[in-house]
Tab-separated table of C-alpha atoms in Angstrom:
chain	number	residue	atom	x	y	z
E	19	ASN	CA	6.398	-18.007	-8.815
E	20	ALA	CA	5.104	-17.193	-5.420
E	21	GLY	CA	5.450	-13.426	-5.529
E	22	VAL	CA	5.851	-11.883	-2.078
E	23	THR	CA	5.352	-14.263	0.857
E	24	GLN	CA	5.120	-13.318	4.590
E	25	THR	CA	5.211	-15.375	7.588
E	26	PRO	CA	3.504	-15.784	10.125
E	27	LYS	CA	-0.017	-14.773	9.220
E	28	PHE	CA	-1.086	-14.110	12.655
E	29	GLN	CA	0.965	-13.582	15.872
E	30	VAL	CA	0.126	-12.547	19.387
E	31	LEU	CA	2.828	-11.220	21.775
E	32	LYS	CA	3.367	-10.090	25.118
E	33	THR	CA	4.708	-6.668	25.889
E	34	GLY	CA	8.375	-6.805	25.843
E	35	GLN	CA	8.847	-9.886	23.721
E	36	SER	CA	10.801	-9.749	20.614
E	37	MET	CA	9.961	-11.523	17.145
E	38	THR	CA	10.884	-11.393	13.504
E	39	LEU	CA	8.492	-10.893	10.744
E	40	GLN	CA	9.620	-12.881	7.655
E	41	CYS	CA	9.434	-11.586	3.936
E	42	ALA	CA	10.594	-13.104	0.781
E	43	GLN	CA	10.145	-12.412	-2.917
E	44	ASP	CA	11.093	-14.598	-5.861
E	45	MET	CA	10.917	-11.814	-8.441
E	46	ASN	CA	14.577	-10.566	-8.156
E	47	HIS	CA	13.294	-7.210	-7.186
E	48	GLU	CA	15.813	-4.799	-5.671
E	49	TYR	CA	13.311	-2.599	-3.841
E	50	MET	CA	11.620	-4.045	-0.731
E	51	SER	CA	9.649	-2.269	2.008
E	52	TRP	CA	7.678	-2.833	5.274
E	53	TYR	CA	4.506	-0.931	5.937
E	54	ARG	CA	2.156	-1.025	8.848
E	55	GLN	CA	-1.710	-0.558	8.294
E	56	ASP	CA	-3.837	0.978	11.071
E	57	PRO	CA	-7.483	1.775	10.652
E	58	GLY	CA	-7.971	5.150	9.176
E	59	MET	CA	-4.272	5.842	8.653
E	60	GLY	CA	-3.587	3.991	5.428
E	61	LEU	CA	-0.108	2.347	4.980
E	62	ARG	CA	2.896	4.027	6.754
E	63	LEU	CA	6.415	3.113	5.702
E	64	ILE	CA	8.540	1.595	8.430
E	65	HIS	CA	11.876	0.560	6.639
E	66	TYR	CA	12.856	0.120	3.066
E	67	SER	CA	15.806	-1.497	1.168
E	68	VAL	CA	17.248	-0.430	-2.219
E	69	GLY	CA	19.200	-3.494	-2.575
E	70	ALA	CA	21.175	-6.223	-0.610
E	71	GLY	CA	22.967	-4.690	2.226
E	72	ILE	CA	21.276	-1.246	1.996
E	73	THR	CA	18.450	-0.255	4.239
E	74	ASP	CA	16.901	3.059	5.312
E	75	GLN	CA	14.305	4.442	7.685
E	76	GLY	CA	10.870	5.268	6.624
E	77	GLU	CA	8.119	7.250	8.257
E	78	VAL	CA	7.731	5.204	11.404
E	79	PRO	CA	10.955	3.305	12.126
E	80	ASN	CA	11.169	3.378	15.870
E	81	GLY	CA	10.943	0.003	17.610
E	82	TYR	CA	11.813	-1.897	14.416
E	83	ASN	CA	15.032	-3.077	13.001
E	84	VAL	CA	15.658	-4.568	9.462
E	85	SER	CA	18.430	-6.073	7.503
E	86	ARG	CA	18.863	-7.381	3.858
E	87	SER	CA	21.502	-9.854	3.439
E	88	THR	CA	19.937	-11.320	0.272
E	89	THR	CA	17.863	-9.813	-2.571
E	90	GLU	CA	15.068	-12.305	-1.768
E	91	ASP	CA	14.711	-11.684	2.039
E	92	PHE	CA	13.865	-8.629	4.014
E	93	PRO	CA	13.018	-9.642	7.726
E	94	LEU	CA	11.485	-7.155	10.296
E	95	ARG	CA	12.489	-7.328	13.841
E	96	LEU	CA	10.610	-6.062	16.695
E	97	LEU	CA	13.034	-5.615	19.403
E	98	SER	CA	10.697	-5.049	22.392
E	99	ALA	CA	7.011	-5.256	21.496
E	100	ALA	CA	4.607	-2.693	22.626
E	101	PRO	CA	0.765	-2.569	22.449
E	102	SER	CA	1.273	0.438	20.066
E	103	GLN	CA	2.772	-1.962	17.511
E	104	THR	CA	-0.402	-3.962	17.338
E	105	SER	CA	-1.171	-3.607	13.550
E	106	VAL	CA	-1.064	-5.405	10.235
E	107	TYR	CA	2.194	-5.412	8.641
E	108	PHE	CA	2.685	-5.685	4.786
E	109	CYS	CA	5.940	-6.346	2.874
E	110	ALA	CA	6.133	-5.043	-0.644
E	111	SER	CA	8.641	-5.193	-3.445
E	112	SER	CA	9.302	-3.559	-6.751
E	113	SER	CA	11.608	-3.784	-9.476
E	114	THR	CA	12.854	-0.285	-10.262
E	115	GLY	CA	13.930	2.970	-8.467
E	116	THR	CA	11.052	4.897	-10.006
E	117	PRO	CA	7.663	4.688	-8.386
E	118	ASP	CA	6.625	1.583	-10.008
E	119	THR	CA	3.952	-0.949	-9.196
E	120	GLN	CA	4.678	-2.395	-5.792
E	121	TYR	CA	3.780	-6.201	-5.144
E	122	PHE	CA	2.460	-6.651	-1.682
E	123	GLY	CA	2.460	-9.779	0.486
E	124	PRO	CA	-0.711	-11.045	2.297
E	125	GLY	CA	0.243	-9.380	5.561
E	126	THR	CA	0.952	-10.328	9.108
E	127	ARG	CA	-1.670	-9.490	11.820
E	128	LEU	CA	0.149	-8.772	14.959
E	129	THR	CA	-1.407	-8.188	18.477
E	130	VAL	CA	0.627	-7.111	21.265
E	131	LEU	CA	-0.842	-7.700	24.710
Y	19	ALA	CA	6.963	17.091	0.532
Y	20	GLN	CA	4.172	14.977	-0.830
Y	21	SER	CA	0.770	14.034	0.528
Y	22	VAL	CA	-2.438	12.513	-0.593
Y	23	THR	CA	-6.020	12.998	0.611
Y	24	GLN	CA	-8.887	10.769	-0.027
Y	25	LEU	CA	-12.120	12.370	0.434
Y	26	GLY	CA	-14.605	10.093	2.261
Y	27	SER	CA	-13.659	7.068	4.320
Y	28	HIS	CA	-16.814	5.187	3.251
Y	29	VAL	CA	-18.685	5.302	-0.048
Y	30	SER	CA	-21.877	3.204	-0.733
Y	31	VAL	CA	-23.534	2.776	-4.035
Y	32	SER	CA	-26.159	0.729	-5.633
Y	33	GLU	CA	-25.087	-2.030	-7.938
Y	34	GLY	CA	-24.998	-0.663	-11.434
Y	35	ALA	CA	-24.378	2.806	-10.279
Y	36	LEU	CA	-21.459	5.034	-10.982
Y	37	VAL	CA	-18.538	4.603	-8.747
Y	38	LEU	CA	-16.520	7.831	-7.731
Y	39	LEU	CA	-13.711	7.667	-5.318
Y	40	ARG	CA	-11.836	11.034	-4.622
Y	41	CYS	CA	-8.233	11.504	-4.359
Y	42	ASN	CA	-6.289	14.737	-4.195
Y	43	TYR	CA	-2.539	15.020	-4.017
Y	44	SER	CA	0.275	17.389	-3.210
Y	45	SER	CA	3.672	17.094	-4.850
Y	46	SER	CA	6.536	19.441	-5.612
Y	47	VAL	CA	7.667	17.324	-8.458
Y	48	PRO	CA	5.799	15.709	-11.299
Y	49	PRO	CA	3.920	12.923	-9.472
Y	50	TYR	CA	3.503	9.300	-10.046
Y	51	LEU	CA	-0.093	8.366	-9.000
Y	52	PHE	CA	-1.551	5.119	-8.114
Y	53	TRP	CA	-4.679	3.345	-6.971
Y	54	TYR	CA	-4.476	0.156	-5.074
Y	55	VAL	CA	-7.372	-2.161	-4.104
Y	56	GLN	CA	-7.495	-4.231	-0.951
Y	57	TYR	CA	-10.050	-7.079	-0.508
Y	58	PRO	CA	-10.740	-8.419	2.886
Y	59	ASN	CA	-7.784	-10.041	4.618
Y	60	GLN	CA	-5.491	-9.620	1.570
Y	61	GLY	CA	-2.694	-7.338	0.589
Y	62	LEU	CA	-2.959	-4.583	-1.766
Y	63	GLN	CA	-3.022	-5.052	-5.520
Y	64	LEU	CA	-2.396	-2.435	-8.187
Y	65	LEU	CA	-5.612	-1.123	-10.068
Y	66	LEU	CA	-3.904	1.442	-12.198
Y	67	LYS	CA	-1.152	3.960	-12.384
Y	68	TYR	CA	-0.206	7.339	-13.847
Y	69	THR	CA	3.203	7.944	-14.974
Y	70	SER	CA	3.109	11.143	-16.917
Y	71	ALA	CA	1.751	9.647	-20.272
Y	72	ALA	CA	-2.012	9.804	-21.032
Y	73	THR	CA	-4.080	11.802	-18.457
Y	74	LEU	CA	-6.779	9.129	-18.641
Y	75	VAL	CA	-5.580	5.907	-17.301
Y	76	LYS	CA	-7.537	2.764	-17.664
Y	77	GLY	CA	-7.035	-0.066	-15.083
Y	78	ILE	CA	-8.088	-3.571	-14.398
Y	79	ASN	CA	-11.852	-4.445	-13.573
Y	80	GLY	CA	-13.351	-1.455	-15.577
Y	81	PHE	CA	-11.905	1.120	-13.390
Y	82	GLU	CA	-10.205	4.358	-14.724
Y	83	ALA	CA	-8.953	7.593	-13.254
Y	84	GLU	CA	-8.134	11.031	-14.714
Y	85	PHE	CA	-5.045	13.060	-13.925
Y	86	LYS	CA	-6.126	16.725	-13.535
Y	87	LYS	CA	-2.991	18.753	-12.756
Y	88	SER	CA	-5.015	22.077	-12.390
Y	89	GLU	CA	-7.035	20.411	-9.605
Y	90	THR	CA	-4.372	18.216	-8.235
Y	91	SER	CA	-6.884	15.330	-8.485
Y	92	PHE	CA	-6.655	11.714	-9.562
Y	93	HIS	CA	-10.306	10.500	-8.975
Y	94	LEU	CA	-11.163	6.890	-9.644
Y	95	THR	CA	-14.323	6.031	-11.588
Y	96	LYS	CA	-16.219	2.949	-12.724
Y	97	PRO	CA	-19.552	3.508	-14.802
Y	98	SER	CA	-21.329	0.677	-13.265
Y	99	ALA	CA	-20.679	-0.958	-9.795
Y	100	HIS	CA	-20.563	-4.779	-9.198
Y	101	MET	CA	-20.921	-6.534	-6.047
Y	102	SER	CA	-17.500	-7.855	-6.541
Y	103	ASP	CA	-16.054	-4.210	-6.329
Y	104	ALA	CA	-16.664	-4.020	-2.571
Y	105	ALA	CA	-13.245	-3.521	-1.103
Y	106	GLU	CA	-10.966	-0.767	0.343
Y	107	TYR	CA	-9.295	1.417	-2.076
Y	108	PHE	CA	-6.133	3.461	-1.592
Y	109	CYS	CA	-4.715	6.264	-3.623
Y	110	ALA	CA	-0.882	6.850	-3.456
Y	111	VAL	CA	1.668	9.387	-4.793
Y	112	GLY	CA	5.285	8.782	-5.110
Y	113	SER	CA	8.591	10.355	-6.366
Y	114	SER	CA	10.730	7.311	-6.052
Y	115	ALA	CA	10.409	3.716	-5.241
Y	116	SER	CA	11.194	4.403	-1.461
Y	117	LYS	CA	8.877	7.500	-1.101
Y	118	ILE	CA	5.377	6.403	-1.932
Y	119	ILE	CA	2.750	8.034	0.370
Y	120	PHE	CA	-0.676	6.108	0.815
Y	121	GLY	CA	-3.945	7.883	1.539
Y	122	SER	CA	-6.043	6.728	4.319
Y	123	GLY	CA	-8.359	4.600	2.232
Y	124	THR	CA	-11.895	4.527	1.142
Y	125	ARG	CA	-14.073	1.572	1.798
Y	126	LEU	CA	-16.634	0.927	-0.949
Y	127	SER	CA	-19.843	-0.845	-0.323
Y	128	ILE	CA	-22.193	-2.032	-2.975
Y	129	ARG	CA	-25.973	-2.211	-2.202
Y	130	PRO	CA	-27.865	-4.908	-4.019
């Protein structure tokens, strides 16, 4: 049982490039979320999914795209990277619709030059 | 709307001293409240959670938190700090799995 896995761990992009951050969980959780963590700002919700085929926007969705074709995977796409997207990105999953324990991946540290 | 405020971005205590990390929340519905801990270069892991049962919640590693509705607070405490407690701590409030708001975090340092 690997929990929540994220790849890559580190990534450097140039402005305007696109990329996909991968997230997978093996706990059969329905709920999955993407957060970004910036110094002094805690974690902010980018997008979330309540099940396969269902996604919705969080607090800071601009510049990001998501899809959920399977229960296990929830990739985050950066369409055209900008320096403002330099951050640490965390994927999380939880099993129920009530605010239950979220299980976090180890994070992806992204730098956009 | 929900919000959470963590008082103090950095707290430093001596080893063996009391740890007190402050969290105040705002919620229009009965809140679910959480404390998470983040060790360097790792993801967050749950310390404890309040879900409207007992107001005093015990978590892992000797931490506990008390829900005080009248003060809209959920402060985290530990009687005796250990060097291994050095980390960043996040308070969070939620009304659903997709609406969990995190505070800005408090970095805890432990002095030998």
